[in-house]
PDB file of C-alpha atoms and ligand atoms in Angstrom:
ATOM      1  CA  UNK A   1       0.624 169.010 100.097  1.00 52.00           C
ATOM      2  CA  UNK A   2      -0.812 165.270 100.488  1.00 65.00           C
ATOM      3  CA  UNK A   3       2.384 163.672 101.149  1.00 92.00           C
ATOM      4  CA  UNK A   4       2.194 161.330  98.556  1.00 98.00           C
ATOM      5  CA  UNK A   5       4.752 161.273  95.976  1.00 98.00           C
ATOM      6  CA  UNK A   6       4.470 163.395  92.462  1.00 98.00           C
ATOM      7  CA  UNK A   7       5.869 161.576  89.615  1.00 98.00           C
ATOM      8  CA  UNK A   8       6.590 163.904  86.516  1.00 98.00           C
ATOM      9  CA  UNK A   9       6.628 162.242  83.227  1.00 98.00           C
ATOM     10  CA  UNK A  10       5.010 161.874  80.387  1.00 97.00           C
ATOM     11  CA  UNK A  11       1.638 159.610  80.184  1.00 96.00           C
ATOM     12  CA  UNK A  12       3.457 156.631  79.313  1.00 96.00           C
ATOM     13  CA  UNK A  13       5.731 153.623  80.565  1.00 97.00           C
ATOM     14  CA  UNK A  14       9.240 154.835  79.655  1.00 96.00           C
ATOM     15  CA  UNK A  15      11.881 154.884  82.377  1.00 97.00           C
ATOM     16  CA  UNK A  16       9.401 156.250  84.890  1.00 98.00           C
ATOM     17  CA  UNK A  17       7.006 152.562  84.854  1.00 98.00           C
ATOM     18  CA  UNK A  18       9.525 150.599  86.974  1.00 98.00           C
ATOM     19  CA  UNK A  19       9.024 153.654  89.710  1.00 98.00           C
ATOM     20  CA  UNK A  20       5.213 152.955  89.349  1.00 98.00           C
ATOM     21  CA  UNK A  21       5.865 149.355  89.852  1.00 98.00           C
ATOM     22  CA  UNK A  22       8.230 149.286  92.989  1.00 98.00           C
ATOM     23  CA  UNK A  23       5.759 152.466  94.616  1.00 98.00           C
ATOM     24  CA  UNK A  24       2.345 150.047  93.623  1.00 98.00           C
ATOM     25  CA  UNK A  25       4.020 146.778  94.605  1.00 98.00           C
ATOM     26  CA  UNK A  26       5.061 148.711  98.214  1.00 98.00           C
ATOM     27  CA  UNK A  27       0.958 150.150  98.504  1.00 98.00           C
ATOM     28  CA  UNK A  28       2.212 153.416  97.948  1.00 98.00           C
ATOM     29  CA  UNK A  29      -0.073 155.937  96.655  1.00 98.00           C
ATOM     30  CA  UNK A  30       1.047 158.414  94.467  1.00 98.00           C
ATOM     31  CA  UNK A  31      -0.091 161.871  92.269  1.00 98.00           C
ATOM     32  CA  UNK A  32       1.569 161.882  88.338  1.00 98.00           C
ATOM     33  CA  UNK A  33       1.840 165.176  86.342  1.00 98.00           C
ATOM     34  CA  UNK A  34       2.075 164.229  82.800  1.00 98.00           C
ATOM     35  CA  UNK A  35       4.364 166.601  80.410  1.00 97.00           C
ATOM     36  CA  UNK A  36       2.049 166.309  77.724  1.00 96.00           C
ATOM     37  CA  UNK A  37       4.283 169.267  75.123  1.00 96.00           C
ATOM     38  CA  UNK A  38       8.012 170.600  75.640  1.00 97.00           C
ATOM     39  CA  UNK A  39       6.819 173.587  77.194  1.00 97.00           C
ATOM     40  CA  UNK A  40       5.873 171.545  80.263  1.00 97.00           C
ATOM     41  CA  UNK A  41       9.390 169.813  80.223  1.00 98.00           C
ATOM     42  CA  UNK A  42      11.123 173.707  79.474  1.00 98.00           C
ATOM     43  CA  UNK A  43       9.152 175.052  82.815  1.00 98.00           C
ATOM     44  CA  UNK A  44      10.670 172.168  84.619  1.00 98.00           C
ATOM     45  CA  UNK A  45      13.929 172.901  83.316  1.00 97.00           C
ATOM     46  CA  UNK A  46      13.427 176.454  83.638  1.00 98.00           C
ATOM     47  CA  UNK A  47      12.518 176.764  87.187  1.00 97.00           C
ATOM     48  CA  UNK A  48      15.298 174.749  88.635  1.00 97.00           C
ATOM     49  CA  UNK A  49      13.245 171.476  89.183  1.00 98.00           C
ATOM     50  CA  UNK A  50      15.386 168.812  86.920  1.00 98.00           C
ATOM     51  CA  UNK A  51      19.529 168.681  88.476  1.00 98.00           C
ATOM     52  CA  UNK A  52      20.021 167.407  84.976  1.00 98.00           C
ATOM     53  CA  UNK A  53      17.517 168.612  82.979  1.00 97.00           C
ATOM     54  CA  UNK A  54      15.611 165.711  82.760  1.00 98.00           C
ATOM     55  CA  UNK A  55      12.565 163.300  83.491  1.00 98.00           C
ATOM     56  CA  UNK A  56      12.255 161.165  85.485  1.00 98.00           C
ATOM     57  CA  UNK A  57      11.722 163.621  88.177  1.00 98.00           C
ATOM     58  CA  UNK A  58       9.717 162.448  91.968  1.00 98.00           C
ATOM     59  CA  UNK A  59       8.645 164.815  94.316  1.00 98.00           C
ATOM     60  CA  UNK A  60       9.399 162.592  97.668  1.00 98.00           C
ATOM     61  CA  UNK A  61      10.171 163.497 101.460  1.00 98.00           C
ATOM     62  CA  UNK A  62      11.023 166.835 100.117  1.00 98.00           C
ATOM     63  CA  UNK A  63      13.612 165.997  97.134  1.00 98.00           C
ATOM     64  CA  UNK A  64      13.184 166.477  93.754  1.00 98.00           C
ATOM     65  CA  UNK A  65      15.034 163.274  92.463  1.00 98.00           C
ATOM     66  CA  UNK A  66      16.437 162.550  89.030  1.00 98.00           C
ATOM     67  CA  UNK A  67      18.283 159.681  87.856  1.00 98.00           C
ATOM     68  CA  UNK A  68      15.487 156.961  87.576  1.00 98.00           C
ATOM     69  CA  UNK A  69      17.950 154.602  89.435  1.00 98.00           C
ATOM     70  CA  UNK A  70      18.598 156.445  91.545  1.00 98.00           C
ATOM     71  CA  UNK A  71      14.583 157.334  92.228  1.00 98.00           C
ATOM     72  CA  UNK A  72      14.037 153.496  92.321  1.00 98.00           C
ATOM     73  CA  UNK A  73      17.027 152.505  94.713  1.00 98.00           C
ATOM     74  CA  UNK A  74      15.430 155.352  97.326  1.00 98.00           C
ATOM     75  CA  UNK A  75      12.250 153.664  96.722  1.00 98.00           C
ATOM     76  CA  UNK A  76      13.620 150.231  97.207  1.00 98.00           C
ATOM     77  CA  UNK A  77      15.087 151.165 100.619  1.00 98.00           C
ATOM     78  CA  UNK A  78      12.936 152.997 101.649  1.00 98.00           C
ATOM     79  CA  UNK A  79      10.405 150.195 101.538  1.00 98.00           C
ATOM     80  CA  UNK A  80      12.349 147.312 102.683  1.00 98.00           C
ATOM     81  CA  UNK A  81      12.475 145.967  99.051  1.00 98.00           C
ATOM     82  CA  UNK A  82      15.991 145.764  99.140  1.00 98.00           C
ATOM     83  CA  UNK A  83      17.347 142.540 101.004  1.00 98.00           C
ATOM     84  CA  UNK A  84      18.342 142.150 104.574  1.00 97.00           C
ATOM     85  CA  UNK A  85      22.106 143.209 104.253  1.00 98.00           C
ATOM     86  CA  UNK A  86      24.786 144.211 101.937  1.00 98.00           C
ATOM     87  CA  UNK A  87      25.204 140.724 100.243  1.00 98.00           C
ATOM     88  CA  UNK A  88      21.552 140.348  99.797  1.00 98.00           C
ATOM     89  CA  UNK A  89      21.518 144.048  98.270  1.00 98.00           C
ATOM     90  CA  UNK A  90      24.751 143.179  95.685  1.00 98.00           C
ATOM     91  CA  UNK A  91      22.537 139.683  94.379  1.00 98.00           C
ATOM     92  CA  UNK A  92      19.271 142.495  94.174  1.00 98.00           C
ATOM     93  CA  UNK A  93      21.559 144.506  91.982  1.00 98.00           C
ATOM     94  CA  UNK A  94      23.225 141.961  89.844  1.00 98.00           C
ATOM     95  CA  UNK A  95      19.527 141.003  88.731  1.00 98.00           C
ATOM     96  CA  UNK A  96      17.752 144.014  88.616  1.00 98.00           C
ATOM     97  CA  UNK A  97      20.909 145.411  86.287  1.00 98.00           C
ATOM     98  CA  UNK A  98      20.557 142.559  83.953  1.00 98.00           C
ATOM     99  CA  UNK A  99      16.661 143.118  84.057  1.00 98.00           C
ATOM    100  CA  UNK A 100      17.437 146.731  83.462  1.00 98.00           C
ATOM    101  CA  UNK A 101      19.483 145.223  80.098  1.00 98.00           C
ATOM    102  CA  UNK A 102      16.274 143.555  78.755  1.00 98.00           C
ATOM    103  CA  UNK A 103      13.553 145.961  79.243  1.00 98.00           C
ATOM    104  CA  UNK A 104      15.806 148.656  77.824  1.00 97.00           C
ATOM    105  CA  UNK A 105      16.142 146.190  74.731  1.00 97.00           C
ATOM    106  CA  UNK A 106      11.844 145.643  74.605  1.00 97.00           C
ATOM    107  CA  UNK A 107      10.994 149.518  75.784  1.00 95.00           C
ATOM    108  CA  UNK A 108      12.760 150.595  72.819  1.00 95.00           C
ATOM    109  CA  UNK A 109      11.398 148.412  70.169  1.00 95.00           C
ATOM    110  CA  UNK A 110       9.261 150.971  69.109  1.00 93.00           C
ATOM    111  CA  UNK A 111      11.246 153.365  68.197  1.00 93.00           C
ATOM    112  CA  UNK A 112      13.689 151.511  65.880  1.00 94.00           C
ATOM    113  CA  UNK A 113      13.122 152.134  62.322  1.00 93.00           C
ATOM    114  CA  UNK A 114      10.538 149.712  60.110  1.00 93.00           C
ATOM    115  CA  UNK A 115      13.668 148.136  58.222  1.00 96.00           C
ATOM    116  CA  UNK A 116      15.650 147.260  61.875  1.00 96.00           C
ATOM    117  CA  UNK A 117      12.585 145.756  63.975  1.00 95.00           C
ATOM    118  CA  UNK A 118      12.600 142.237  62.768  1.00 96.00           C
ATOM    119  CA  UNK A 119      16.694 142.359  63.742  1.00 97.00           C
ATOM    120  CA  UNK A 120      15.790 143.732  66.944  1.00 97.00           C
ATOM    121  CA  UNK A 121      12.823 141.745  67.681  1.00 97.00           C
ATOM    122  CA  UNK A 122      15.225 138.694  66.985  1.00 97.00           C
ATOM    123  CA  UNK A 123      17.707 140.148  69.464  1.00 98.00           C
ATOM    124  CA  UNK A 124      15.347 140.317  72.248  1.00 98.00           C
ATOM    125  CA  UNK A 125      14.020 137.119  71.730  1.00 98.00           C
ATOM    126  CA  UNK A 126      17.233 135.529  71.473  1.00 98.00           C
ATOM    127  CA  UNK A 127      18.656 137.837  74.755  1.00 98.00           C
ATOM    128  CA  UNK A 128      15.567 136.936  76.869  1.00 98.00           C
ATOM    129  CA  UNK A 129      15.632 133.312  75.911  1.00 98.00           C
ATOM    130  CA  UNK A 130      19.750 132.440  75.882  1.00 98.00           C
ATOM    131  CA  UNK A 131      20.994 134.982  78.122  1.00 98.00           C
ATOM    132  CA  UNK A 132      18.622 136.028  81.056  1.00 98.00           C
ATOM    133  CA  UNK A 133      15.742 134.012  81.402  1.00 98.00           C
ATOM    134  CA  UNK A 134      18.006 130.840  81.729  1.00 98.00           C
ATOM    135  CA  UNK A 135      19.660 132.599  84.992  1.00 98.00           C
ATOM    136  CA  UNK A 136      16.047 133.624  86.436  1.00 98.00           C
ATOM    137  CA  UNK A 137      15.125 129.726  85.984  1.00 98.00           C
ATOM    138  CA  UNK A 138      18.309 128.969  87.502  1.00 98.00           C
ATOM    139  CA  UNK A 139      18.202 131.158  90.362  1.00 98.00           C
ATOM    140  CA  UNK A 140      14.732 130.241  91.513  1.00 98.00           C
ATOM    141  CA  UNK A 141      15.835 126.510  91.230  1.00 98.00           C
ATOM    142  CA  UNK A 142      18.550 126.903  93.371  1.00 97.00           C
ATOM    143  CA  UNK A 143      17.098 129.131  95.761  1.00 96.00           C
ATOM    144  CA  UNK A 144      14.109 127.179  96.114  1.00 95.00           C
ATOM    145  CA  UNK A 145      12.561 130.026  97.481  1.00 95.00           C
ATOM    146  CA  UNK A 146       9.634 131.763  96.807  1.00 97.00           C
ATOM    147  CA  UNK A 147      11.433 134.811  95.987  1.00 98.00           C
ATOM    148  CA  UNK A 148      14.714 135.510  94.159  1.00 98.00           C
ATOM    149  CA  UNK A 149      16.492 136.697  97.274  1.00 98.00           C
ATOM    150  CA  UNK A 150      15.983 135.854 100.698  1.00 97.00           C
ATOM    151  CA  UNK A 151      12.647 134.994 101.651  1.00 94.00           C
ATOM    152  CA  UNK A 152      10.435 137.621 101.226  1.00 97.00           C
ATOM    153  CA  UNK A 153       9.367 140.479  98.448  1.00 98.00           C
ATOM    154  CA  UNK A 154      12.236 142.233  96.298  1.00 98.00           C
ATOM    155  CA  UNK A 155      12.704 144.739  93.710  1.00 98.00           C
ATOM    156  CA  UNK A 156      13.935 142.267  91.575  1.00 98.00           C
ATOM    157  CA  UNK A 157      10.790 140.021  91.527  1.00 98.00           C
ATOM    158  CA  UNK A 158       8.981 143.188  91.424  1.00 98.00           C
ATOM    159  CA  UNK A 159      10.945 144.420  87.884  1.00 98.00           C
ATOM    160  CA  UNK A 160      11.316 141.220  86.906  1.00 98.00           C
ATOM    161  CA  UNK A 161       7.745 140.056  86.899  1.00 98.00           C
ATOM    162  CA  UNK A 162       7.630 144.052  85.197  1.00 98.00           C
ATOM    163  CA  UNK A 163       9.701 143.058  82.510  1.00 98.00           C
ATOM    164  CA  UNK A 164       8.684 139.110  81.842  1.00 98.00           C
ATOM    165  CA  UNK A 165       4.704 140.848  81.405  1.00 98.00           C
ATOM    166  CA  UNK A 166       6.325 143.289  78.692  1.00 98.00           C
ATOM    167  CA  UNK A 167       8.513 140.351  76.927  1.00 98.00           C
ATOM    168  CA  UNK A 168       4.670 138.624  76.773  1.00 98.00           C
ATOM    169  CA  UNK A 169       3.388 141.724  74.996  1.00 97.00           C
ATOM    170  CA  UNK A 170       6.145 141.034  72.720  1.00 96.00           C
ATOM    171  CA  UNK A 171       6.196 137.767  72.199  1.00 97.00           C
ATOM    172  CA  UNK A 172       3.379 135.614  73.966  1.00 98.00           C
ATOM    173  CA  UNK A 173       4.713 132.244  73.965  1.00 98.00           C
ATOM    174  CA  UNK A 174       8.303 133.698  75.374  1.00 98.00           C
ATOM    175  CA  UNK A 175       7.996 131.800  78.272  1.00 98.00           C
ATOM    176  CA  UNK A 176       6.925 128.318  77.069  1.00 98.00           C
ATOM    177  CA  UNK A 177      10.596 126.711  78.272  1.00 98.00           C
ATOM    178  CA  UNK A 178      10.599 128.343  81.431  1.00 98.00           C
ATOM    179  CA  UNK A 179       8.252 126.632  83.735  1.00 98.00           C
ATOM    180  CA  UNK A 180       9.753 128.158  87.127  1.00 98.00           C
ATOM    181  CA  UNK A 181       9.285 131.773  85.315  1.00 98.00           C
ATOM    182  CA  UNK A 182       5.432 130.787  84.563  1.00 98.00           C
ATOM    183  CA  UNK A 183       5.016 129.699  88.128  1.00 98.00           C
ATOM    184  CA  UNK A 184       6.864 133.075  89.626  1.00 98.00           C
ATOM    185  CA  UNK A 185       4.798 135.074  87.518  1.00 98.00           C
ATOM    186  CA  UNK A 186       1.425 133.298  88.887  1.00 98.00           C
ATOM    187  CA  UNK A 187       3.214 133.805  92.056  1.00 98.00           C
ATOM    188  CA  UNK A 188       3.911 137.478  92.115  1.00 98.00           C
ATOM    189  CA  UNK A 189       1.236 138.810  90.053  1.00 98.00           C
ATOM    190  CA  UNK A 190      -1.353 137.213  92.825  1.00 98.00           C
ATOM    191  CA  UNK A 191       0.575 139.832  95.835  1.00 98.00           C
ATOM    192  CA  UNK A 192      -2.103 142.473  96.569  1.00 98.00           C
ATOM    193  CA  UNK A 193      -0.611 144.989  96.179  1.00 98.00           C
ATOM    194  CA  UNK A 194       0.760 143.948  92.741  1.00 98.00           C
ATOM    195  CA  UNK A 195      -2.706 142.273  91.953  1.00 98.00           C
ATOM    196  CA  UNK A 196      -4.606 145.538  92.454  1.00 98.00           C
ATOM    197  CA  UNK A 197      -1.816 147.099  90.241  1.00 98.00           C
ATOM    198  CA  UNK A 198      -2.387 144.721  87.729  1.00 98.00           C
ATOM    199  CA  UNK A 199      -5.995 145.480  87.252  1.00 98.00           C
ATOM    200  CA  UNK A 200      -7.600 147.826  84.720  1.00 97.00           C
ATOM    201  CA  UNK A 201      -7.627 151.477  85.960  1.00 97.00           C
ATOM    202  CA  UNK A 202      -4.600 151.569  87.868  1.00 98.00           C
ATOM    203  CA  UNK A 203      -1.345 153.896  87.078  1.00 98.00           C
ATOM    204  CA  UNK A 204       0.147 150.918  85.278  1.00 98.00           C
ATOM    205  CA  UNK A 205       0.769 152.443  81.732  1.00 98.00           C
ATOM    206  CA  UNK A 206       0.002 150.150  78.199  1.00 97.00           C
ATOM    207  CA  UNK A 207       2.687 149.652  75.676  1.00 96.00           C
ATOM    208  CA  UNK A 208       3.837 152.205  73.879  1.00 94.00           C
ATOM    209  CA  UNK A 209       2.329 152.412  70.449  1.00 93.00           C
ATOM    210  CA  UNK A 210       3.555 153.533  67.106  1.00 91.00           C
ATOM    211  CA  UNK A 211       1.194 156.489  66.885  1.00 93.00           C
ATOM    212  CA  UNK A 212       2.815 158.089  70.559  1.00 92.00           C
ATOM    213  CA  UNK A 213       5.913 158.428  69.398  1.00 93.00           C
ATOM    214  CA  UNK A 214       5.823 161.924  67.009  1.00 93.00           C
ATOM    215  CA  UNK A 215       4.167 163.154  70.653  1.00 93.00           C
ATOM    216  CA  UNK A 216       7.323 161.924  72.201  1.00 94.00           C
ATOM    217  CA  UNK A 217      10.148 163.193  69.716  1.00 93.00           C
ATOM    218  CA  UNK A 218       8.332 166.605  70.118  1.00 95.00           C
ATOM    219  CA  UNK A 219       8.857 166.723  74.023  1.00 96.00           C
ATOM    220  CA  UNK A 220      12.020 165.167  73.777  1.00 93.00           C
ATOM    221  CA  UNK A 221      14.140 166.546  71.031  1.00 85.00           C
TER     222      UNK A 221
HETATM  223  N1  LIG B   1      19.859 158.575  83.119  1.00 72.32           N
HETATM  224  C1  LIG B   1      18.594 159.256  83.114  1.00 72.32           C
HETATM  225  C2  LIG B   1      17.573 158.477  83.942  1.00 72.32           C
HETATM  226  O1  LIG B   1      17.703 157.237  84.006  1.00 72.32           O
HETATM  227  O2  LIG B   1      16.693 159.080  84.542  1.00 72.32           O
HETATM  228  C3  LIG B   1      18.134 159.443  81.679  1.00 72.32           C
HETATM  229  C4  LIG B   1      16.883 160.307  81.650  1.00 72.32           C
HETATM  230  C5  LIG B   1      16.430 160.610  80.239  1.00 72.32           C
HETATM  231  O3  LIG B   1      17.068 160.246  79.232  1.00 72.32           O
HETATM  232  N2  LIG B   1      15.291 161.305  80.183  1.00 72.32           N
HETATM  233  C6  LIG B   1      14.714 161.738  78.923  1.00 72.32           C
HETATM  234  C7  LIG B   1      14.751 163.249  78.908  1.00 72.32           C
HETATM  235  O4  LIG B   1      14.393 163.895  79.878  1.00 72.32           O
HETATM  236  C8  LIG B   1      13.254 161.296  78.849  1.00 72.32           C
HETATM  237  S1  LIG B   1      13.083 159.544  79.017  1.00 72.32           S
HETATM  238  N3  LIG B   1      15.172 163.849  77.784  1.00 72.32           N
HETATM  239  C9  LIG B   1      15.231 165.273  77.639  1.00 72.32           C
HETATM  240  C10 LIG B   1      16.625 165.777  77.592  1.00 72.32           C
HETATM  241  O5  LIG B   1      17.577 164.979  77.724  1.00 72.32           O
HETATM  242  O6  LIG B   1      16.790 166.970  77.386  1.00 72.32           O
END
């Protein structure tokens, strides 16, 4: 065995990219095994590997984890992204949740149905612009730090910066009234570890596209 950790998923961003981005931003290496049909996810299931049945599934220090939370809080601690003490963690979770909110909202645009994605691409826009990225803008104000917590590297700069990159894809100018979220995402994007990530060739998955997603349904349903 190498030692690094195994990620099983499919070859795609899903609810397995955050774990890419907290193991890259940490200069973790790591080995992926892509389900590419449903017999790969029935072996897993089949041979006692998924508690739950289900990806997102991480060979580390021995476990198999589930629970992609759960897989990214292990992570987090692990690798000191997770604040200095308990009051430090509980602000880390209150953002990362809401950041949680939004990219579920933008990784499942997708998927909705032709007649429902102008609706839906109105709701993100009007969830990232009203209701979270006014509280990012806030924070770092406030805070005057560098970083959203404390004064050093987070997961929540780390998924945020994840998820204000994928509300771009969306919508390019999505940032225009936030000038302290421009300035973060200069800031973060330009940490080694997360510039290397951010370079062509790395794990870092493109968006899903229309044409993946009969693949998906078939390994999924
Ligand atoms: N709460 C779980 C997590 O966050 O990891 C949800 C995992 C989940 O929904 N996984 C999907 C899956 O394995 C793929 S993204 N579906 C197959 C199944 O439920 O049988």
């Amino acid at each position: 065995m190498s030692g690094k950790p195994k990620l099983h998923y499919f070859n795609g961003r899903g609810r397995m990219e955050s774990i890419r981005w907290l193991l890259a931003a940490a200069g973790v290496e790591f080995e992926e095994c892509f389900l590419e049909t449903k017999d790969d996810l029935t072996k897993l299931q089949k041979d006692g590997s998924l508690l739950f049945q289900q990806v997102p599934m991480v060979e580390i220090d021995g476990m198999k984890m589930v629970q992609s939370r759960a897989i990214s809080n292990y992570i987090a601690a692990k690798y000191n992204l997770y604040g200095k003490d308990l009051k430090e963690r509980a602000l880390i979770d209150m953002y990362v949740e809401a950041v949680i909110d939004l990219n579920e909202l933008l990784m499942t645009h997708t998927f909705q149905p032709a007649d429902k994605k102008e609706q839906h691409f109105a709701t993100i826009v009007d969830k990232a612009t009203n209701r979270y990225f006014p509280v990012y803008e806030k924070v770092l104000k406030d805070h005057g730090q560098d970083f959203l917590v404390g004064n050093r590297l987070s997961r929540a700069d780390v998924q945020l910066l994840e998820t204000l990159l994928m509300a771009e894809e969306c919508k390019p100018d999505i940032l225009v009234k936030f000038p302290l979220l421009q300035s973060f995402k200069a800031r973060i994007s330009n940490i080694p570890t997360i510039k290397k990530f951010l370079q062509p060739g790395s794990q870092r998955k493109p968006p899903l596209q229309e044409k993946d997603v009969p693949k998906l349904m078939k390994i999924f349903h």
